[in-house]
Backbone as numpy.savetxt, mean C-alpha at the origin, in Angstrom:
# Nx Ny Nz CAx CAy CAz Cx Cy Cz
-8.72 3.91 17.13 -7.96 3.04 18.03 -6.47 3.34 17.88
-5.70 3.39 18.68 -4.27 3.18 18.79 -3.92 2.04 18.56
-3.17 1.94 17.42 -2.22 0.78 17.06 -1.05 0.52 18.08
-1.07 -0.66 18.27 0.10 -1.43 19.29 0.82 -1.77 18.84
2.30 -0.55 18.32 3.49 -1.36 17.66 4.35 -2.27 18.39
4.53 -3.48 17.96 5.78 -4.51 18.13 7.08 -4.19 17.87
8.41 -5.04 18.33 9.13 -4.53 17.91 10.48 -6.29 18.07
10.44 -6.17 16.79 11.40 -7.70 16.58 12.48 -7.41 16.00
13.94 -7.83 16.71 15.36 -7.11 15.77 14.84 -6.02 15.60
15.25 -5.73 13.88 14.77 -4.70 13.52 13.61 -4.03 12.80
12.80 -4.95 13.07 11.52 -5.02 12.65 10.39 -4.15 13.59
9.86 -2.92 13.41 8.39 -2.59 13.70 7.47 -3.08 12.98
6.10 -3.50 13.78 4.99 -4.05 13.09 3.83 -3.85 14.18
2.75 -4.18 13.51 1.06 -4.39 14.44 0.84 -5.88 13.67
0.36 -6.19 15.22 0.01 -7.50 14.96 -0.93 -8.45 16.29
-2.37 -7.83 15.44 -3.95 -7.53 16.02 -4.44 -9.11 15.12
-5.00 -9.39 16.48 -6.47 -10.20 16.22 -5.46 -11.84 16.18
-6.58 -12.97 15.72 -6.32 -14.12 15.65 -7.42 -14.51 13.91
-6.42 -15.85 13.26 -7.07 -16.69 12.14 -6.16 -15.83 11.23
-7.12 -16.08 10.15 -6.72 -15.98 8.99 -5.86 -14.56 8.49
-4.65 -14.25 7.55 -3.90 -13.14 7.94 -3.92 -12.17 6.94
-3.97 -11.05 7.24 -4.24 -9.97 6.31 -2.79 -9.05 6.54
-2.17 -9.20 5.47 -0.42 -8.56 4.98 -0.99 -7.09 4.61
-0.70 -5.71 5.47 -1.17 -4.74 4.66 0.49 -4.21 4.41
0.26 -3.51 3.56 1.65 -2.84 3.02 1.21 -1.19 2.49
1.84 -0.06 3.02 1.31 1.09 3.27 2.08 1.18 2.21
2.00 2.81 2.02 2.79 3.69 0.63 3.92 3.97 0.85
4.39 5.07 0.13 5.70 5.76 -0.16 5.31 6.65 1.38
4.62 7.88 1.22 4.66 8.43 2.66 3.80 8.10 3.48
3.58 6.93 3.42 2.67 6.37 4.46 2.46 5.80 5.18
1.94 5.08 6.64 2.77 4.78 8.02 1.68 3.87 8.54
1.72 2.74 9.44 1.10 1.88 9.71 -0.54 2.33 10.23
-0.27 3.38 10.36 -1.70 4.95 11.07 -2.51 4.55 9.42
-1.99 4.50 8.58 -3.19 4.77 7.34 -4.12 3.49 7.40
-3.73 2.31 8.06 -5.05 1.15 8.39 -5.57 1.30 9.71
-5.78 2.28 10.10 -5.88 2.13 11.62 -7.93 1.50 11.70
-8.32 1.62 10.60 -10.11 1.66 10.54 -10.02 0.15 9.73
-8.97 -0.33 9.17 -9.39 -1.81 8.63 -8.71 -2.94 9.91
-7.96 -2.29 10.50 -7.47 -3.05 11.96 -8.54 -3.32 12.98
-9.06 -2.11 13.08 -10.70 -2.34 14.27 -11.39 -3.26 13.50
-11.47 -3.08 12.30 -13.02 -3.80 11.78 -12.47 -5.40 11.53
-11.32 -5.32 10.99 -11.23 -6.58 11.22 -10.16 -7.69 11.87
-9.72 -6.85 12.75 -8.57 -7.55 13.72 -9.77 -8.48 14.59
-11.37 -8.32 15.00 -11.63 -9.64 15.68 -12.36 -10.95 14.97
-11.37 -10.90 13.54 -11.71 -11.97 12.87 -10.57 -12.26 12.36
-9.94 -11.61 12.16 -8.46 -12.24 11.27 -7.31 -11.72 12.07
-6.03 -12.17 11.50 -4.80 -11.65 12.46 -4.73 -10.64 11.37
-4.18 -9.42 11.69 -4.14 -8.38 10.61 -2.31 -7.55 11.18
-1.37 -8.07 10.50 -0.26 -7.41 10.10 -0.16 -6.65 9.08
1.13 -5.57 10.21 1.51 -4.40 9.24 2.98 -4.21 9.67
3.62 -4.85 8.50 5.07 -4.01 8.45 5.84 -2.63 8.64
6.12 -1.97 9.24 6.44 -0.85 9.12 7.79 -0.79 7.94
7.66 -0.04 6.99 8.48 -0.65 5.78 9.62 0.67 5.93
10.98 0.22 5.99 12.24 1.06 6.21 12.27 1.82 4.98
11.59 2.54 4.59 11.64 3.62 3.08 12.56 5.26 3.70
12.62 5.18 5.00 13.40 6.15 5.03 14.98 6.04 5.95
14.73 4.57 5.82 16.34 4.23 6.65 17.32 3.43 5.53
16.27 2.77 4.86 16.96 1.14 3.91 18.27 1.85 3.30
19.22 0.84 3.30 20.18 1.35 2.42 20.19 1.64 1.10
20.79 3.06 0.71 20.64 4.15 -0.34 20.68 2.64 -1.87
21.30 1.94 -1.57 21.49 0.85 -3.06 20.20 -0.02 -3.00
19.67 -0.01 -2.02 18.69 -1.13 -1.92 17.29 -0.62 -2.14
17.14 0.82 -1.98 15.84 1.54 -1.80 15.03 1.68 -2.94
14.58 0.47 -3.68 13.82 0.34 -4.42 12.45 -0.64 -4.36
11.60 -0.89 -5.16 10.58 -1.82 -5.16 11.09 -3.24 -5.18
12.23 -3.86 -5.60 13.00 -5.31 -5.50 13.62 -5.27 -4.07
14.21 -4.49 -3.48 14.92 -4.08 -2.03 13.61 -4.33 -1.15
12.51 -3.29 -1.15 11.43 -3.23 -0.01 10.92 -5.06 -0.43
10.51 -5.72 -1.79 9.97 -6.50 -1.45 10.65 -7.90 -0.95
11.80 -7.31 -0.47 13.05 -8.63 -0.27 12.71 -8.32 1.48
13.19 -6.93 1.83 12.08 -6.82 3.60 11.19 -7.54 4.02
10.33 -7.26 2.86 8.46 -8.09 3.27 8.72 -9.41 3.66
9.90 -10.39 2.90 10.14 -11.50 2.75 10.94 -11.65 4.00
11.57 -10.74 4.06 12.43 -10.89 5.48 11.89 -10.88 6.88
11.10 -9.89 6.75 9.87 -9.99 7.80 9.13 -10.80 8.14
8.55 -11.55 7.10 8.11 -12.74 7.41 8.44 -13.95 7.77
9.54 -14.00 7.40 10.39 -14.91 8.02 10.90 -14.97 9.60
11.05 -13.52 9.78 11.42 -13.09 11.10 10.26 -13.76 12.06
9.08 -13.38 11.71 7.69 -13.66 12.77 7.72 -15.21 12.59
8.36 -16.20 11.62 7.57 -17.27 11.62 6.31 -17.21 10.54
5.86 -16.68 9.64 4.87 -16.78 9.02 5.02 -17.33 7.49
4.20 -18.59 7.33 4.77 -19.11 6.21 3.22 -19.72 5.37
2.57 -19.05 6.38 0.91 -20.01 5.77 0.45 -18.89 4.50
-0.06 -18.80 3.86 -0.48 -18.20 2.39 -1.76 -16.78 3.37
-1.68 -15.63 2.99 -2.15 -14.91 3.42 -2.33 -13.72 2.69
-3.81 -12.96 3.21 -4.31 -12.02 2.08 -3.28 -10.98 1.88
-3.16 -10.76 0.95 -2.30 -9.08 0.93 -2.44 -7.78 0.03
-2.89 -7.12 1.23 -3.58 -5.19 0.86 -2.40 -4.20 0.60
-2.43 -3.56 -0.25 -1.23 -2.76 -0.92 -2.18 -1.30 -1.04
-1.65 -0.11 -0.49 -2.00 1.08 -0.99 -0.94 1.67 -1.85
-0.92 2.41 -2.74 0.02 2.99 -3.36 1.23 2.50 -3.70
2.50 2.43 -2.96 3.68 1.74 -3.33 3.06 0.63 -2.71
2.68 0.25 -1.66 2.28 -0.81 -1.41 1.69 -2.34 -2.08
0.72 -1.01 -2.83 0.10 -2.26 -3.87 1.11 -2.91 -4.83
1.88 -1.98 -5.28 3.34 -2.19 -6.03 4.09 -3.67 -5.15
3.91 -3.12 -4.18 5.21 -4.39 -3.22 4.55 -5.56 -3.48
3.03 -5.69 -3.22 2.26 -6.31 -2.87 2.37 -7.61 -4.39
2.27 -6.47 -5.55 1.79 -7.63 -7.08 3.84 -7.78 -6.82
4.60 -7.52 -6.85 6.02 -7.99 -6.91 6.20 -9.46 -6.01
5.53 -8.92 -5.09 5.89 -10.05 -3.99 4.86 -11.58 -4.56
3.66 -11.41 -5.09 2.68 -12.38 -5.15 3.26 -12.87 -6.41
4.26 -12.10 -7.28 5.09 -12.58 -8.39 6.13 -13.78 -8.01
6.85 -13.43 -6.98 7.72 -13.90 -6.47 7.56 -15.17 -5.46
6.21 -14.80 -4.92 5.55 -16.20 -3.80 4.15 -16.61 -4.04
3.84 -16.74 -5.24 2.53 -17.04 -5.78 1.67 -17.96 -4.74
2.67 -19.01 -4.02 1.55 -20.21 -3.35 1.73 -19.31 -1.54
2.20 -18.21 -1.46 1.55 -17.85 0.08 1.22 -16.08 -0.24
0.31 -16.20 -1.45 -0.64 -15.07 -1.59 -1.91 -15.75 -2.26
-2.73 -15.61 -0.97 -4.42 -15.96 -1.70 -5.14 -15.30 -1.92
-5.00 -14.04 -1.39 -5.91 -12.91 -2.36 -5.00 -11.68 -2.18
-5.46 -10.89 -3.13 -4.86 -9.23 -3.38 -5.87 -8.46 -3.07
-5.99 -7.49 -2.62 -6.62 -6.40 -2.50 -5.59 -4.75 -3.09
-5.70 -4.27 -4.13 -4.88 -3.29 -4.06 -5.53 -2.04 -4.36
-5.38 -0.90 -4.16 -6.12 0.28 -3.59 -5.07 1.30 -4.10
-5.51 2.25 -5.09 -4.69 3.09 -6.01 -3.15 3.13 -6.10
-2.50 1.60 -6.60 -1.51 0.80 -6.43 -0.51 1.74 -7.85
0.27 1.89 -7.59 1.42 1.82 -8.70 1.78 0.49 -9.06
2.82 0.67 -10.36 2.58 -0.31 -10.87 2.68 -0.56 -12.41
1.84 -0.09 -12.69 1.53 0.64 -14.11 2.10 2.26 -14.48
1.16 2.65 -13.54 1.32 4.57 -13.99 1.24 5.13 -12.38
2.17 6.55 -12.52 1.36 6.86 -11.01 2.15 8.74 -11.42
1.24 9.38 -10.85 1.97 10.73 -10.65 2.55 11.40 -9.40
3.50 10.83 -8.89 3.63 10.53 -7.39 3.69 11.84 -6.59
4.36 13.39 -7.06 4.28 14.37 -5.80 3.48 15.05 -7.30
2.37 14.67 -7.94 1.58 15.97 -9.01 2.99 16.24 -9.80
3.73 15.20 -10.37 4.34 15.64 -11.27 5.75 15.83 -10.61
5.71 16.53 -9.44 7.56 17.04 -9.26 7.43 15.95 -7.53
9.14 16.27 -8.11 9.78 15.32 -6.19 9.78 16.47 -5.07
9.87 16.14 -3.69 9.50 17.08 -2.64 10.38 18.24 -2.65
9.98 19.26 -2.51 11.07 20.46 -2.35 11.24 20.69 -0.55
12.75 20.63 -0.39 13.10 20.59 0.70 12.56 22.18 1.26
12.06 22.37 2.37 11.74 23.54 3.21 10.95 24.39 2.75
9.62 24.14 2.26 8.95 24.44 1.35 7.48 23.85 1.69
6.72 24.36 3.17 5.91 24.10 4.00 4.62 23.81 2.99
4.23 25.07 2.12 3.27 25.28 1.74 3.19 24.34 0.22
4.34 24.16 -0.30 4.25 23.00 -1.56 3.77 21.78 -0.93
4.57 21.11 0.14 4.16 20.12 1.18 2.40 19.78 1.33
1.93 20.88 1.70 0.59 20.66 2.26 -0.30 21.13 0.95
0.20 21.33 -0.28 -0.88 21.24 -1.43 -0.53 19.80 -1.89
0.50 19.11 -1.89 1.06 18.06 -2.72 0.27 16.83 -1.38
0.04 17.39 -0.60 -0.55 15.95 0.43 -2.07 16.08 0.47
-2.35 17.58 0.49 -3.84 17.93 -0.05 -4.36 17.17 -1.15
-3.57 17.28 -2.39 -3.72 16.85 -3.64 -3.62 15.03 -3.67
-3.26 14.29 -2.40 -4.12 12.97 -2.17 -5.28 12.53 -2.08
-6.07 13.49 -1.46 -7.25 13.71 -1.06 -8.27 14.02 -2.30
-9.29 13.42 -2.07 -10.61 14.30 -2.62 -11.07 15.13 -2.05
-10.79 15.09 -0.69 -11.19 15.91 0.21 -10.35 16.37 1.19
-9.60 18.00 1.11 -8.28 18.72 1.47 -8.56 18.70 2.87
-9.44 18.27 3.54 -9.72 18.56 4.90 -9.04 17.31 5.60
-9.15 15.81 4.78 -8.20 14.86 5.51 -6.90 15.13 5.52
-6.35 16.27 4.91 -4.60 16.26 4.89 -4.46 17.15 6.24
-4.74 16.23 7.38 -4.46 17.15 8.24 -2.99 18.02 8.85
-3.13 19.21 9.50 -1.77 19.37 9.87 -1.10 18.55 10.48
-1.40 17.42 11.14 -0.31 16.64 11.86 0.42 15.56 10.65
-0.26 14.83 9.73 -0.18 14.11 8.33 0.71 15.41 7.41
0.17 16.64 7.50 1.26 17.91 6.46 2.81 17.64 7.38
2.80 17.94 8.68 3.77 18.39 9.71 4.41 16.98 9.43
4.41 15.72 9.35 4.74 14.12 9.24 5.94 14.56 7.70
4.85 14.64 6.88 5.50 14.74 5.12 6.66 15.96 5.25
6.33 16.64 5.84 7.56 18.06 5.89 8.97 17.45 6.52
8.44 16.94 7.39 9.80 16.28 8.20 10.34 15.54 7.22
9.99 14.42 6.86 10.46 13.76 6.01 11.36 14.47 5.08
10.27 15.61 4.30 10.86 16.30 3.37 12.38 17.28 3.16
12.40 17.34 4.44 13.28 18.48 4.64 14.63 17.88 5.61
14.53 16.16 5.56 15.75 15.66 5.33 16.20 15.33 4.11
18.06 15.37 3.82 18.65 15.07 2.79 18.32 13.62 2.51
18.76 13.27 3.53 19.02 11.46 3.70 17.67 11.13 2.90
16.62 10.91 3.99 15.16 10.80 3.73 14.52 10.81 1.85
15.43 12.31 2.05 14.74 12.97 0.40 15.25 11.96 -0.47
16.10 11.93 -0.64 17.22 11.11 -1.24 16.76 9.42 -1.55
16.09 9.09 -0.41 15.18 7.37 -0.65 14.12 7.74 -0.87
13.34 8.61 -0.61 12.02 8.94 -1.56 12.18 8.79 -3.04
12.87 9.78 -3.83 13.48 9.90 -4.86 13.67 8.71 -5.58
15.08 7.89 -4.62 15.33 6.33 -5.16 13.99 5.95 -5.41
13.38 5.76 -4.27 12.81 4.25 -4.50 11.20 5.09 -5.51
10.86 6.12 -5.72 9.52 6.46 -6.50 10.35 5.97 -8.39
11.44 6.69 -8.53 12.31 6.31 -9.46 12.02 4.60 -10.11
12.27 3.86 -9.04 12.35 2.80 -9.14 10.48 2.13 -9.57
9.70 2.69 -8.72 8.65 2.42 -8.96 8.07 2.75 -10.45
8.38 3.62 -10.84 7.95 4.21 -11.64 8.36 3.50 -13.65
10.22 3.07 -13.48 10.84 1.89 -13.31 10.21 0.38 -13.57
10.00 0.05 -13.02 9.06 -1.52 -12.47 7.66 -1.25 -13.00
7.99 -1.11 -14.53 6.24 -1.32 -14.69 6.25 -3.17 -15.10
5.08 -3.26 -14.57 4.67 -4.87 -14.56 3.57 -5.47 -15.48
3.08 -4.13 -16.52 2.33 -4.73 -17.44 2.55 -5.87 -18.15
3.49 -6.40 -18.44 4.00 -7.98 -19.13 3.70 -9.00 -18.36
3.76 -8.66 -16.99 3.60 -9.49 -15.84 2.65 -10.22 -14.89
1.61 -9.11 -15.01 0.30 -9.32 -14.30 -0.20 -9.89 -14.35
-0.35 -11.04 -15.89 -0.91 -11.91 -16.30 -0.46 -13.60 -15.62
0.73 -13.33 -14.98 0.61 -14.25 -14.30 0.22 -14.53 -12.74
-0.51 -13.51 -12.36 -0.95 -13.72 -11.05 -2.70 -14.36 -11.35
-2.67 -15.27 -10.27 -4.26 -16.20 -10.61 -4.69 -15.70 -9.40
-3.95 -15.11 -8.38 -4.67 -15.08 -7.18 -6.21 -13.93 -7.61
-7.07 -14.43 -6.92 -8.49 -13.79 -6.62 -8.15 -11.91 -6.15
-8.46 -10.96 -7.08 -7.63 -9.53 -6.68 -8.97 -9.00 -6.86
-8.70 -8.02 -5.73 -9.79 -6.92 -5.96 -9.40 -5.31 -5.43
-9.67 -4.64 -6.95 -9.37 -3.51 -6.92 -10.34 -2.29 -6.42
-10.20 -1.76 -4.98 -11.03 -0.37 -4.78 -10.21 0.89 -5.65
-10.67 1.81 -5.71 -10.35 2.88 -6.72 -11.03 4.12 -6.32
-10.03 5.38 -5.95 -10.78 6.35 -5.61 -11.12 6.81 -6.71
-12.11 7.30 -7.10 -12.99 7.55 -8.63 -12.32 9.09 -8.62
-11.92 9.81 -7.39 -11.30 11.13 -7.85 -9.52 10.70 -7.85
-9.21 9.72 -7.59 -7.84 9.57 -7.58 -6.87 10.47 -8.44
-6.21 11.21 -8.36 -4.93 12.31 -9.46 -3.62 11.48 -9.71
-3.42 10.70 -8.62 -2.14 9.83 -8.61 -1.96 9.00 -9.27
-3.18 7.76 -9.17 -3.27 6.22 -9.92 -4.95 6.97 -10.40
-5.02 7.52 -11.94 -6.13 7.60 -12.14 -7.00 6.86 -12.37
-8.31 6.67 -12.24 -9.48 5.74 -12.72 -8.74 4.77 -14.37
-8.39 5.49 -14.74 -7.78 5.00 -16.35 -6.88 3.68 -16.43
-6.44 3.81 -14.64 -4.77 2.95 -14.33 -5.68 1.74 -13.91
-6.55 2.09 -12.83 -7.67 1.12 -12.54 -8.39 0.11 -13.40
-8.84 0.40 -14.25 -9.04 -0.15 -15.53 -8.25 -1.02 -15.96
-6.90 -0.61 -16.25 -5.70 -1.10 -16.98 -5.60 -2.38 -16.12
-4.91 -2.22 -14.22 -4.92 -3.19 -13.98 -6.45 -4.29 -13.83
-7.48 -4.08 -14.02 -8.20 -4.58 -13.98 -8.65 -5.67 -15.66
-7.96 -5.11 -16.55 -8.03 -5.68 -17.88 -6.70 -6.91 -18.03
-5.84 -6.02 -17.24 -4.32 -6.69 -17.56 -4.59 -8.48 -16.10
-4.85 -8.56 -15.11 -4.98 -9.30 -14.28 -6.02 -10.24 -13.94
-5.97 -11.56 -14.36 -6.97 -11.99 -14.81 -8.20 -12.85 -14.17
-7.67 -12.33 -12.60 -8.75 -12.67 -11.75 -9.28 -11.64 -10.96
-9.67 -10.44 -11.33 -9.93 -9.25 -10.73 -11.10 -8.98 -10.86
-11.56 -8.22 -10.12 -12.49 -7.31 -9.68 -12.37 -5.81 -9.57
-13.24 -4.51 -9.79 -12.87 -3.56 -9.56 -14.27 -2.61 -9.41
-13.76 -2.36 -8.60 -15.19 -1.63 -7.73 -14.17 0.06 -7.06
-15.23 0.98 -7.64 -14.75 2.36 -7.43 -15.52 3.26 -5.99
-14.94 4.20 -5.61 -15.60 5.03 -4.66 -15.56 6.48 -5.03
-16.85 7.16 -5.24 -16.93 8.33 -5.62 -16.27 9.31 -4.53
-16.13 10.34 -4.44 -15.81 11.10 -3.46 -14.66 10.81 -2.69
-13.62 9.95 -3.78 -12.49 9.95 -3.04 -11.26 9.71 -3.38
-10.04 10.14 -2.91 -9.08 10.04 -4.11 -7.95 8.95 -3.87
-6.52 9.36 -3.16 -5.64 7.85 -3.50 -5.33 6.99 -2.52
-6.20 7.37 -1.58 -6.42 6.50 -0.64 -7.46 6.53 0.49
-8.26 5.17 -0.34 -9.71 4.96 -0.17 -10.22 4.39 2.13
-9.09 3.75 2.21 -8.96 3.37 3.06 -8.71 4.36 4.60
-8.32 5.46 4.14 -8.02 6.51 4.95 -9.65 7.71 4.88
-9.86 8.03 3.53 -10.64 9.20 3.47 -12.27 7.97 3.22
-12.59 7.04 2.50 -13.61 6.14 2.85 -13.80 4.61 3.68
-13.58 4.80 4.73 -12.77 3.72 5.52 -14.51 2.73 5.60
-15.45 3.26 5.58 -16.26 2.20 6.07 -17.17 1.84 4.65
-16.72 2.69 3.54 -17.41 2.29 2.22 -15.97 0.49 1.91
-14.54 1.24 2.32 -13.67 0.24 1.86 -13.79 -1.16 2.32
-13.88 -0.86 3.62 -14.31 -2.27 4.32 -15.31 -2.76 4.16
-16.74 -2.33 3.71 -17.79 -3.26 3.26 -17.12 -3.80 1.86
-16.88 -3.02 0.83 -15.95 -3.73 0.08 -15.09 -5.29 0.35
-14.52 -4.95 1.31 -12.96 -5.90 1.84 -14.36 -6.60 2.23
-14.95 -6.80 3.12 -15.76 -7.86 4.03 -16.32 -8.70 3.05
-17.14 -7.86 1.94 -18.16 -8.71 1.10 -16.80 -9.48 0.26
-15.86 -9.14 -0.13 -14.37 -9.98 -1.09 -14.08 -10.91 -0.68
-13.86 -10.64 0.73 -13.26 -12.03 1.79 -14.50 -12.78 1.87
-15.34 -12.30 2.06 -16.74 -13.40 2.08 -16.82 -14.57 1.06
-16.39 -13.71 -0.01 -17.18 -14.65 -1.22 -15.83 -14.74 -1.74
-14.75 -14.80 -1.67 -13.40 -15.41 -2.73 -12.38 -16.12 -1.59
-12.69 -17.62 -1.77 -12.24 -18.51 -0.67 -10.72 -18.48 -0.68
-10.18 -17.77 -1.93 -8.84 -17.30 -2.19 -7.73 -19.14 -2.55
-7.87 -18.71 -3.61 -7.48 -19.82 -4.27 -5.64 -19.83 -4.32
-5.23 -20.60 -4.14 -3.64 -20.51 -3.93 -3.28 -21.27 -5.03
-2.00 -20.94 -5.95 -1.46 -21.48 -6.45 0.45 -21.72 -6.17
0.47 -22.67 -6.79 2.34 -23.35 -6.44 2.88 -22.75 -7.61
């Protein structure tokens, strides 16, 4: 399906379906296109927003994990949205996602986070993007994958662009820095919300090991893995993730706390 971006001030977003609301928050290089299979399945049951998150415009001082999750807050404010609502984090996302449920404990009722930084992450296999440098590009986006066949050329051709601006490069850098930065192991322990962790079982980025961690460290979790897939489950196993997500939301009435 084609996503129907909105457009408020300065706010891009999707904002599918009616009821109950599902906050997704994409990665570091990743774009409102990476939910496009949890939007169909469940935009005709819930309202399902997606921020488009300024990681390659935000100002150079602000471009960190405290900066993006002050946006989220801003955004929401912008739409009017103030009722307690689920929130899905991939990668930096999941990162925004436990910062923000730190910060607004009583309008987050459940987590879902999906090979989240946070803890640990190896964000480009170890090194930052090399500007003009096609073929590093498309092993380092390959190397998301369990399977090199989802890094398609239009997703390689996306990351290159990016890459091979200064500006751009430059808030990548910041804000992975920052992530990396912001570990929240001391922290986790105070989230009660109902969380459930998918995990690509081949993940290289957030390994199975990190999975664990947050799943020991957070004390209302769940964690359920997918073989055959790596740091983002939602893109390369979209209909294993969502029986996941469906059966979570089913059964965790998502408990809110003040």
């Amino acid at each position: 399906m084609a996503l129907q971006i909105q457009e408020k001030n300065d706010f891009q977003y999707v904002d599918e379906g009616t009821g109950e609301v599902l906050l997704l928050l994409h990665g570091l290089f990743g774009a409102l296109s990476n939910w496009e299979d949890v939007v169909a399945e469940f935009s005709p049951r819930y309202r399902v927003i997606i921020p488009l998150l300024p990681i390659y415009e935000m100002p150079l001082l602000k471009a960190g994990v405290p900066g993006l999750v002050s946006f989220v807050e801003e955004f929401l404010a912008e739409i009017g949205l103030t009722e307690p609502c689920a929130v899905l984090g991939n990668s930096l996302g999941g990162h925004i996602a436990l910062v923000y449920a730190l910060r607004n404990p009583a309008r987050v009722s459940r987590l879902v986070l999906t090979g989240s930084s946070g803890l640990f992450e190896d964000g480009m296999g170890g090194s930052f993007p090399k500007r003009g440098n096609y073929g590093f590009v498309q092993e380092r986006v390959a190397y998301t994958f369990y399977d090199p066949a989802v890094a398609t050329k239009e997703l390689v051709d996306e990351v290159f662009n990016v890459t091979n601006s200064n500006a751009k490069c430059l808030r990548i850098i910041s804000i992975a820095r920052s992530a990396q930065r912001h570990n929240l192991a001391k922290e986790l322990h105070k989230i009660s919300a109902p969380t459930l962790l998918v995990w690509g079982l081949n993940d290289t980025i957030t390994p199975p090991v990190v999975a664990h961690e947050f799943h020991r460290l957070l004390p209302n979790s769940e964690l359920r893995f997918l073989d055959h897939c790596g740091h983002a489950p939602m893109m390369e196993r979209p209909r294993a993730f969502n029986a996941l997500l469906l059966q979570f939301m089913a059964r965790c009435p998502g408990a809110v706390t003040s």
